[in-house]
mmCIF file of N, CA and C in Angstrom:
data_model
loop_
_atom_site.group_PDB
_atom_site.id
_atom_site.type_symbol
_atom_site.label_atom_id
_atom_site.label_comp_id
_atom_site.label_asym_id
_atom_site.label_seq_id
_atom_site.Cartn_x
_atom_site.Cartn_y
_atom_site.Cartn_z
ATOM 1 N N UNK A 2 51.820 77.025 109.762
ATOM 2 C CA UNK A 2 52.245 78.074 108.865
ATOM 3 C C UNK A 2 51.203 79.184 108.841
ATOM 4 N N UNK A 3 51.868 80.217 108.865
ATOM 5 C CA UNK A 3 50.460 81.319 109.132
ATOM 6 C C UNK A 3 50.101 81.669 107.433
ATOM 7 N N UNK A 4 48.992 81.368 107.498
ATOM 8 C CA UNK A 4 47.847 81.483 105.901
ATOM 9 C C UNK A 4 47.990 83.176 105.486
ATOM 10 N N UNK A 5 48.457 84.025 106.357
ATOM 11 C CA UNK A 5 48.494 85.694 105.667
ATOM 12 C C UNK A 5 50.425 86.017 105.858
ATOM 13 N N UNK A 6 51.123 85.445 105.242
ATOM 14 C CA UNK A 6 52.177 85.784 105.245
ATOM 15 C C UNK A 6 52.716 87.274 105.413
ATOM 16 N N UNK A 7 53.683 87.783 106.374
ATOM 17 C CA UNK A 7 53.835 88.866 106.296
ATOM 18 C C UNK A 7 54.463 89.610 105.249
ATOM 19 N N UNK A 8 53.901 90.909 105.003
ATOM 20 C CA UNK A 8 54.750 91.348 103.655
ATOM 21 C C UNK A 8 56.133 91.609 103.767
ATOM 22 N N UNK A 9 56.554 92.000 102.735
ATOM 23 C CA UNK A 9 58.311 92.453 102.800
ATOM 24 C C UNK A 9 58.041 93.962 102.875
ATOM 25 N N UNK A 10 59.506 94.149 102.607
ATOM 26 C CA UNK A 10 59.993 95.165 102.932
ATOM 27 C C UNK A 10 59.759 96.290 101.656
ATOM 28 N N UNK A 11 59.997 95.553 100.480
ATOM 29 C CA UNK A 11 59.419 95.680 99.232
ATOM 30 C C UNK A 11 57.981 96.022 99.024
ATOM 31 N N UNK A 12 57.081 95.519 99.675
ATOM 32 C CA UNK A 12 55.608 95.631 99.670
ATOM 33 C C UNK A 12 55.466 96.720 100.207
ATOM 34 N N UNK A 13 56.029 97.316 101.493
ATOM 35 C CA UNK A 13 55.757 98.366 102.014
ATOM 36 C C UNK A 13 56.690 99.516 101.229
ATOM 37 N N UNK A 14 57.552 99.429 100.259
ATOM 38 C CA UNK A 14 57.966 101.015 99.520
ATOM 39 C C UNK A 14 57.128 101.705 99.290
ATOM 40 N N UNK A 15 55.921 101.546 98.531
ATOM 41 C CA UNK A 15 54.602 102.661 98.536
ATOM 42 C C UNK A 15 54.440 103.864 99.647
ATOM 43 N N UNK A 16 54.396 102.749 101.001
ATOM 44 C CA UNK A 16 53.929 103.991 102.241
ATOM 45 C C UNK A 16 55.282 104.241 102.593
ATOM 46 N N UNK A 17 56.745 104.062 102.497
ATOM 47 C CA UNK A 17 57.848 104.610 103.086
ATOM 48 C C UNK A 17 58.213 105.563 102.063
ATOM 49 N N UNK A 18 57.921 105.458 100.561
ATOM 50 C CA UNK A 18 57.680 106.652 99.732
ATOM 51 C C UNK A 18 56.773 107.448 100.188
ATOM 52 N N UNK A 19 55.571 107.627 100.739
ATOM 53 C CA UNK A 19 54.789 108.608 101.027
ATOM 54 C C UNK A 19 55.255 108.883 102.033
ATOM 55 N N UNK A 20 55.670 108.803 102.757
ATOM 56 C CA UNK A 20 56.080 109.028 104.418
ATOM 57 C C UNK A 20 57.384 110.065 103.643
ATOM 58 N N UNK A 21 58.607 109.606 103.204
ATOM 59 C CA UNK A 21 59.446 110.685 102.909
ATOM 60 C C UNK A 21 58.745 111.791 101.994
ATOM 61 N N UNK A 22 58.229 111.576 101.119
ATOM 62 C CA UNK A 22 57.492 112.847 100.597
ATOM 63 C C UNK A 22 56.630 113.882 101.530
ATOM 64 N N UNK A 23 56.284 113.095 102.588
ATOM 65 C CA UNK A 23 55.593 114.061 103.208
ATOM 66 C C UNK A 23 56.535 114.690 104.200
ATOM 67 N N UNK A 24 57.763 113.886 104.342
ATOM 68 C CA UNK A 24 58.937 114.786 105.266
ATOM 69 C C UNK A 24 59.272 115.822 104.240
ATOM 70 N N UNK A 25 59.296 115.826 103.188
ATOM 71 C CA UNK A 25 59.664 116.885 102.054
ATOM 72 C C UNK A 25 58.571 117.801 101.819
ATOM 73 N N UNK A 26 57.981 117.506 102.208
ATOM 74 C CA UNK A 26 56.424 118.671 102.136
ATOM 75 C C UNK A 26 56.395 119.398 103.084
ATOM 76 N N UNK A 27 56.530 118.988 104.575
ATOM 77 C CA UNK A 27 56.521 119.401 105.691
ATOM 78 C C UNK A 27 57.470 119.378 106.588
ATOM 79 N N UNK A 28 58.656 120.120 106.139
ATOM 80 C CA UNK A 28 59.830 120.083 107.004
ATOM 81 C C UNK A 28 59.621 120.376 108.292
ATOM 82 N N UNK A 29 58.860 121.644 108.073
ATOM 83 C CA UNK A 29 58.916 122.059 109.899
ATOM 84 C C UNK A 29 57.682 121.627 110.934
ATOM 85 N N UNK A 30 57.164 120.888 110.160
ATOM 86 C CA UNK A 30 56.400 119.539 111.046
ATOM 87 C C UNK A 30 56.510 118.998 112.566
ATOM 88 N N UNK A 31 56.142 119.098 113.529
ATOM 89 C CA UNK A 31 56.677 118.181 114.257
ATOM 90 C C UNK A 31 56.694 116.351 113.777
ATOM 91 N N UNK A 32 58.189 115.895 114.698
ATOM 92 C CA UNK A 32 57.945 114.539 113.544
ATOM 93 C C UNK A 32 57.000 113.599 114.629
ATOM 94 N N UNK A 33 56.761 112.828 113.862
ATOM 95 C CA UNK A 33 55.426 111.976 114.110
ATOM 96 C C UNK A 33 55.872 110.714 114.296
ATOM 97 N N UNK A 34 55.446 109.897 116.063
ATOM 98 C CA UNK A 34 55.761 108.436 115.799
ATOM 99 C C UNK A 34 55.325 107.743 114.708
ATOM 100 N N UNK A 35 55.986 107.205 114.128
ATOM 101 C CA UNK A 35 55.854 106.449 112.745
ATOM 102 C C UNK A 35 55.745 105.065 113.037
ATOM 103 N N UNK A 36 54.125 104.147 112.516
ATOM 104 C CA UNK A 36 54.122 102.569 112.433
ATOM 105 C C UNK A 36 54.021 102.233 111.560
ATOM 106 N N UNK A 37 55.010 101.382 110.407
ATOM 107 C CA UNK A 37 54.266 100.757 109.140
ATOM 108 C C UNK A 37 53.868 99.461 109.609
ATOM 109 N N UNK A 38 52.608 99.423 109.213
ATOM 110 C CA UNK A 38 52.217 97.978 109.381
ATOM 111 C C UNK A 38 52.658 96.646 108.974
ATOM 112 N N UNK A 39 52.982 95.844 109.362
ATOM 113 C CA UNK A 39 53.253 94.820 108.364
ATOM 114 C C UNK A 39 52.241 94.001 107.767
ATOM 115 N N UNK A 40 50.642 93.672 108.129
ATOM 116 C CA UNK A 40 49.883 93.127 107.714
ATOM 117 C C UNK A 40 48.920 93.792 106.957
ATOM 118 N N UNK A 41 49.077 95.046 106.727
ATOM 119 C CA UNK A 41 48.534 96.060 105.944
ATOM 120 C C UNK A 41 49.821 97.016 105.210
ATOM 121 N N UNK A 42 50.323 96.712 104.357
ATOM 122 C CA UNK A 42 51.763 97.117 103.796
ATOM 123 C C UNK A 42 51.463 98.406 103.067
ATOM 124 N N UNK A 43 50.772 98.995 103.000
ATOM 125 C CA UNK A 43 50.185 100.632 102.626
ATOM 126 C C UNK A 43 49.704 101.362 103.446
ATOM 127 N N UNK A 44 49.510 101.000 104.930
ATOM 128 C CA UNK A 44 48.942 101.644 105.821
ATOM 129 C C UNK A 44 50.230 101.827 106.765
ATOM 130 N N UNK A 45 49.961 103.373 107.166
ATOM 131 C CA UNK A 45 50.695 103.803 108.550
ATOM 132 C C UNK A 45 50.096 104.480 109.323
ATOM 133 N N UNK A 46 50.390 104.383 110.852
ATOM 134 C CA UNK A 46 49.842 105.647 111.890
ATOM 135 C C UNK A 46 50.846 106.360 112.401
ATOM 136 N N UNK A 47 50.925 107.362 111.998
ATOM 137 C CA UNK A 47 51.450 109.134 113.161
ATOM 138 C C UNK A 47 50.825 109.381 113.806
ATOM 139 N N UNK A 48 51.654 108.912 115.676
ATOM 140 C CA UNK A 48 51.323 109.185 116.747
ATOM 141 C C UNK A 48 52.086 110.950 117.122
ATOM 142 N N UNK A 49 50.841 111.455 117.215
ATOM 143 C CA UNK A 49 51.776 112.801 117.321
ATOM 144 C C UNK A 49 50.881 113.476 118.926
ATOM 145 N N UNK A 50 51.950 114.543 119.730
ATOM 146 C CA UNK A 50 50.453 115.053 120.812
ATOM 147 C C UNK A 50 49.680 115.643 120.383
ATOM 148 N N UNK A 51 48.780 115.514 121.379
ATOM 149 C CA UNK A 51 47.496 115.844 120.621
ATOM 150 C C UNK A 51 48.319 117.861 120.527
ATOM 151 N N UNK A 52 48.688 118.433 120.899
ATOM 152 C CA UNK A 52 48.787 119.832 120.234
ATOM 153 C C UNK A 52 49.520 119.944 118.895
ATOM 154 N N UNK A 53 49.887 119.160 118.643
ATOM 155 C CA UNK A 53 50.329 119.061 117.135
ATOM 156 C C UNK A 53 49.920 118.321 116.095
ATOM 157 N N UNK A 54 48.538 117.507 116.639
ATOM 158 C CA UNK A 54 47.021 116.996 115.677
ATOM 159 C C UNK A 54 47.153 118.056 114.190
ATOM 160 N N UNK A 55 46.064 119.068 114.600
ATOM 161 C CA UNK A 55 45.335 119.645 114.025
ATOM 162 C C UNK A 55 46.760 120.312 112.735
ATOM 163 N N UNK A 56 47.598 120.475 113.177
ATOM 164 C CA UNK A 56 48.871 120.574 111.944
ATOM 165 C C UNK A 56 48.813 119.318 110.852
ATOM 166 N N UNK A 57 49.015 118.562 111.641
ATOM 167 C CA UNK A 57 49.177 117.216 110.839
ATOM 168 C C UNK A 57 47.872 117.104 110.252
ATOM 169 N N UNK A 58 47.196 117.246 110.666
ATOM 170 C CA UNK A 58 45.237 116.749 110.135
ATOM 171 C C UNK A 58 45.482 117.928 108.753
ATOM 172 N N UNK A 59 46.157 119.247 109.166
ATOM 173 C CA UNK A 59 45.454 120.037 107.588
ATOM 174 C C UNK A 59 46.467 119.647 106.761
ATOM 175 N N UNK A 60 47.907 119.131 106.851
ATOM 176 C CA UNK A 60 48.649 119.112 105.932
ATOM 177 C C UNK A 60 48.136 117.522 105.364
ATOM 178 N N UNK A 61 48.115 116.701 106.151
ATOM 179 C CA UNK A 61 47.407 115.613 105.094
ATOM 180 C C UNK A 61 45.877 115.699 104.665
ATOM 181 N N UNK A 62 45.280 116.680 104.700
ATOM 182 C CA UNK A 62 44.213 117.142 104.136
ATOM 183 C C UNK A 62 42.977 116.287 104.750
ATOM 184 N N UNK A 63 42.859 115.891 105.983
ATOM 185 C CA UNK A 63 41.906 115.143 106.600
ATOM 186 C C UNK A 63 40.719 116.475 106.960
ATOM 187 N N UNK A 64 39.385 116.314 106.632
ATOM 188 C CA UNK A 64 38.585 117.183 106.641
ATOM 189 C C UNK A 64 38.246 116.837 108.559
ATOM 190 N N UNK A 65 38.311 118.236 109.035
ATOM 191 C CA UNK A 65 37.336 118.027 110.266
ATOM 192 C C UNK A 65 37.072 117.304 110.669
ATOM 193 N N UNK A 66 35.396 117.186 110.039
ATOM 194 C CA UNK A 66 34.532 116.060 110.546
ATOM 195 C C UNK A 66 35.097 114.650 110.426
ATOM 196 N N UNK A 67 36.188 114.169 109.924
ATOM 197 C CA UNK A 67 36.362 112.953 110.156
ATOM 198 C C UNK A 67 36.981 112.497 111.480
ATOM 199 N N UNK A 68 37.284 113.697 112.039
ATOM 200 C CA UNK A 68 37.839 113.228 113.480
ATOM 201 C C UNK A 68 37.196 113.071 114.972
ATOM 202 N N UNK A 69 37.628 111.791 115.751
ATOM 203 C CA UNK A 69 36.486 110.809 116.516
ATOM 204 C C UNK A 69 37.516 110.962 118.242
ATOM 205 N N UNK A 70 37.159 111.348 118.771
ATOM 206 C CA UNK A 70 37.021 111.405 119.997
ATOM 207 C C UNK A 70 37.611 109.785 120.598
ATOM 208 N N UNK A 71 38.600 109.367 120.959
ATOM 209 C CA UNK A 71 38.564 107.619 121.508
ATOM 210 C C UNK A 71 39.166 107.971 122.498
ATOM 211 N N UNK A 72 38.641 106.909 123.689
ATOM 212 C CA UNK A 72 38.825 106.887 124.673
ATOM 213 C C UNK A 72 39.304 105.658 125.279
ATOM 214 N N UNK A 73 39.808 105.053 126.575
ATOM 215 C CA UNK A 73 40.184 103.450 127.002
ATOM 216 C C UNK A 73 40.540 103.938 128.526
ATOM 217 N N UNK A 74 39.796 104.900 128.739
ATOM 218 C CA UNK A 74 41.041 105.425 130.202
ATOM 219 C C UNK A 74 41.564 106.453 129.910
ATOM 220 N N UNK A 75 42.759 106.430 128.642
ATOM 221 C CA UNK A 75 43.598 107.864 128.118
ATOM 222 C C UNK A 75 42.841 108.182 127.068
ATOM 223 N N UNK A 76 42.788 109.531 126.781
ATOM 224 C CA UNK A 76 42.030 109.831 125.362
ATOM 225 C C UNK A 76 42.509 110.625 124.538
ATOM 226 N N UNK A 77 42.427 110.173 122.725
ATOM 227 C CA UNK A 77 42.900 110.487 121.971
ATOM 228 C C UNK A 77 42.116 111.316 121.046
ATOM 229 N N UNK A 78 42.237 111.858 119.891
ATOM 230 C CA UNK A 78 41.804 112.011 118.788
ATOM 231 C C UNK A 78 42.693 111.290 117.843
ATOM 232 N N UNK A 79 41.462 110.860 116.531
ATOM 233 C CA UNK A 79 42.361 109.933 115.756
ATOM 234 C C UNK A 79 41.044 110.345 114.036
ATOM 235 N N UNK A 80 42.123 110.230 113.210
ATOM 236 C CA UNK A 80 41.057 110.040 111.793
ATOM 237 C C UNK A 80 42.444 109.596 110.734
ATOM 238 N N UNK A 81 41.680 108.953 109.535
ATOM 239 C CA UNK A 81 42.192 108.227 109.023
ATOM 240 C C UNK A 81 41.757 108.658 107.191
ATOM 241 N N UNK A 82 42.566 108.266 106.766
ATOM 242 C CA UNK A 82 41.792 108.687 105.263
ATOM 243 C C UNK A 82 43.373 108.327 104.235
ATOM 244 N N UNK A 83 42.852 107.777 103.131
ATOM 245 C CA UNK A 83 43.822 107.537 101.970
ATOM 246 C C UNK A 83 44.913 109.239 101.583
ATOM 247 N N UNK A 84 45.878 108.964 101.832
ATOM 248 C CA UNK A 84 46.783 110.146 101.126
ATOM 249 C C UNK A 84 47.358 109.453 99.865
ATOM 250 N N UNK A 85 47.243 110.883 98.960
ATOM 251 C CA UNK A 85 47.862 110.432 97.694
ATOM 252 C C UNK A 85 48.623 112.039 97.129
ATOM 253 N N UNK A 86 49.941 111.138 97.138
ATOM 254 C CA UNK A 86 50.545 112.300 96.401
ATOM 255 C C UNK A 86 51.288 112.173 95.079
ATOM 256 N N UNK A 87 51.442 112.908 94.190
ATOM 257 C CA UNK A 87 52.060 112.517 92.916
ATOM 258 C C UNK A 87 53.711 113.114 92.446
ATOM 259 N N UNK A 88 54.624 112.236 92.171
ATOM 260 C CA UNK A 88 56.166 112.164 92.203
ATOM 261 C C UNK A 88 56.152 111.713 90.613
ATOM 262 N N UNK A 89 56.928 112.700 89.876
ATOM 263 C CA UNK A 89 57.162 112.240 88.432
ATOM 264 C C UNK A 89 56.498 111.893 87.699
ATOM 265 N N UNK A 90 54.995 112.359 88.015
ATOM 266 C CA UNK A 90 54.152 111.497 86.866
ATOM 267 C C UNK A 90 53.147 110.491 87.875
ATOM 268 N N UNK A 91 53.403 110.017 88.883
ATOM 269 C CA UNK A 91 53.073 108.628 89.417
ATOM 270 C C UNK A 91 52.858 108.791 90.731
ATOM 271 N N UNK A 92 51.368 108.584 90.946
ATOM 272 C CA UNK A 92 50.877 108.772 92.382
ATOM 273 C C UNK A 92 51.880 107.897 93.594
ATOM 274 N N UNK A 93 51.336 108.391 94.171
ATOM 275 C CA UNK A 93 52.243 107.537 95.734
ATOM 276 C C UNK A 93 50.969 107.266 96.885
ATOM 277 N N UNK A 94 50.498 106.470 96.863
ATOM 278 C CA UNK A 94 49.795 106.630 98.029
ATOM 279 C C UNK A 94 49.691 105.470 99.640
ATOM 280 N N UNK A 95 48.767 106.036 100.063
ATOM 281 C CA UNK A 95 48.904 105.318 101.648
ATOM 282 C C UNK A 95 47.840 105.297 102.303
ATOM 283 N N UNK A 96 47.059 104.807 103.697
ATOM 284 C CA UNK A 96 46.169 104.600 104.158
ATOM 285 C C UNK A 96 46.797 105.390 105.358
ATOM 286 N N UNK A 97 46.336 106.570 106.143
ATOM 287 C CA UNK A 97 47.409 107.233 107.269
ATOM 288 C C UNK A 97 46.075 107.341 107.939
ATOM 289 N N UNK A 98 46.801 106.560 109.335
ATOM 290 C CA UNK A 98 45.616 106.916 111.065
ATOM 291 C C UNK A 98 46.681 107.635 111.413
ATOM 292 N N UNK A 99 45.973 109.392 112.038
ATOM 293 C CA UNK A 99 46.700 110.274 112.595
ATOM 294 C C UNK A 99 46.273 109.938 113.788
ATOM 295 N N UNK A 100 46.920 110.174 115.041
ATOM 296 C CA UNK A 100 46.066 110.165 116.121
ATOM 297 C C UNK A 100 47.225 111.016 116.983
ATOM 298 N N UNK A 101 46.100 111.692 117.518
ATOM 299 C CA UNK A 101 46.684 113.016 119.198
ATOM 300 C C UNK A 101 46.440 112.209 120.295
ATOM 301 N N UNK A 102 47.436 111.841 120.513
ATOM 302 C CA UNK A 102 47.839 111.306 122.133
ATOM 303 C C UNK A 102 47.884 112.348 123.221
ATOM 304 N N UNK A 103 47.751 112.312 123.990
ATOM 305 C CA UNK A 103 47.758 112.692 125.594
ATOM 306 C C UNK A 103 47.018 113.668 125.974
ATOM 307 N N UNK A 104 45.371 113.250 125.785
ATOM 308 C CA UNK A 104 44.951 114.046 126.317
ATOM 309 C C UNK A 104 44.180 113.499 127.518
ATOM 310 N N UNK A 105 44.436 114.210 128.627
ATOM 311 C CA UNK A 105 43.647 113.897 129.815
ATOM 312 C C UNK A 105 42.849 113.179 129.755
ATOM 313 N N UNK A 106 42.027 112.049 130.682
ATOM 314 C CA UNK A 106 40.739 111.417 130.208
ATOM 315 C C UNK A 106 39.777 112.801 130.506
ATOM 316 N N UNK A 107 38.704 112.626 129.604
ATOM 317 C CA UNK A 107 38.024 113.071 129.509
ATOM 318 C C UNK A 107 36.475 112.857 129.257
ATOM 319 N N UNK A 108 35.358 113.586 129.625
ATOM 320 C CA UNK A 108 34.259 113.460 129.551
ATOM 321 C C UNK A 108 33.750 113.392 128.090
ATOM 322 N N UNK A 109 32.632 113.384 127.712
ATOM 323 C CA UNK A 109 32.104 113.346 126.391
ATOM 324 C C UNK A 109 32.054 114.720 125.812
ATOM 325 N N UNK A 110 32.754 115.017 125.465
ATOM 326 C CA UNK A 110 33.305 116.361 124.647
ATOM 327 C C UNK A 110 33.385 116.360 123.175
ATOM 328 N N UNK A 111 32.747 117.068 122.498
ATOM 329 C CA UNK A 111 32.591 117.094 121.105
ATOM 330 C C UNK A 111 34.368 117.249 120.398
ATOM 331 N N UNK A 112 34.615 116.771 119.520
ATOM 332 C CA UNK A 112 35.839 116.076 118.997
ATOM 333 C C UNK A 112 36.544 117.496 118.618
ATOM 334 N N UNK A 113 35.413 118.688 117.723
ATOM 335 C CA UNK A 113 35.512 120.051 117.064
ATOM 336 C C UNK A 113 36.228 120.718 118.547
ATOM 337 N N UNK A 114 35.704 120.689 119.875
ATOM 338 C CA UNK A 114 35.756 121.652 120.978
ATOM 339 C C UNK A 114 37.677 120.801 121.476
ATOM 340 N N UNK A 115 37.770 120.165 121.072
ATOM 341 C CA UNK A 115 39.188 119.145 121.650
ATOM 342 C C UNK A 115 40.321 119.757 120.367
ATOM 343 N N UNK A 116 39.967 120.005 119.290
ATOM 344 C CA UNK A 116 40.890 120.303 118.175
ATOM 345 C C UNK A 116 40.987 121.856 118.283
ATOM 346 N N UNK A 117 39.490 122.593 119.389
ATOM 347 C CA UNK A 117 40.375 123.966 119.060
ATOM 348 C C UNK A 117 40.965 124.128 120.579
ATOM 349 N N UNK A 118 41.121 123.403 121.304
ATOM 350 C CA UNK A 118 42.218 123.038 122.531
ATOM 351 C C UNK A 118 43.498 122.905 122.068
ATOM 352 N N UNK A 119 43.623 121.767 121.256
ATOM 353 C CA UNK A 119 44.634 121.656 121.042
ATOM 354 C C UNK A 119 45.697 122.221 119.778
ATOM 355 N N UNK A 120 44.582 123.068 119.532
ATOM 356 C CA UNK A 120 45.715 124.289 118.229
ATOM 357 C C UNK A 120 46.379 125.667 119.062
#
C-alpha cells in the first residue's frame, strides 16, 4: 500500500481555482501546458515557449532574479514562487513552476541575457 496516498480531486480545487482565475486575469495570454500535481495538490507547472516566459513571469508577479537557467541537453528557463489571489473575500492560492521550453542548448549564458531574447 503506498504510505503517501494520492490526493483527490477535491484536494486539488485550490490550484484549479487559481488556474481559472488566472485564465480570467489573463485572457489574452498565451495558454500554458498545464500539470496539476497529484502528490503536491497545490502545486502546478506552465510549460509555455520560452518567447512567451517573460509574459507569464510578470503577470504572475515572479521577480527577475528568481529565474535559473536549466539545462539536460535542451534548455529551459524556469522559476517558481507561491501565487495568491483573492475571490470574495478569500485568498486562492498555489505553488506555480513557470518554465520556457525550447530553447536551443546552450552555453552558460546569464538567465537576465535569455529573458531579453526571448521578449
Amino acid at each position: 500500500m503506498n504510505p503517501n496516498p494520492t490526493p483527490t480531486i477535491g484536494q486539488q480545487a485550490e490550484a484549479l481555482r487559481l488556474v481559472a482565475l488566472l485564465a480570467a486575469e489573463n485572457p489574452l495570454l498565451p495558454a500554458p501546458y498545464v500539470v496539476f500535481h497529484t502528490y503536491w495538490a497545490t502545486s502546478v507547472t506552465f510549460q509555455v515557449d520560452h518567447w512567451e516566459f517573460e509574459a507569464w513571469r510578470e503577470a504572475l508577479g515572479f521577480d527577475v532574479e528568481g529565474v535559473e537557467l536549466k539545462s539536460n541537453g535542451d534548455s529551459w528557463l524556469s522559476v517558481q514562487g507561491l501565487v495568491v489571489r483573492s475571490v470574495d473575500g478569500r485568498d486562492v492560492a498555489a505553488t506555480i513552476k513557470l518554465a520556457g521550453c525550447g530553447l536551443p542548448a546552450l552555453s552558460e549564458r546569464p538567465a537576465d541575457e535569455l529573458l531579453e531574447r526571448a521578449a
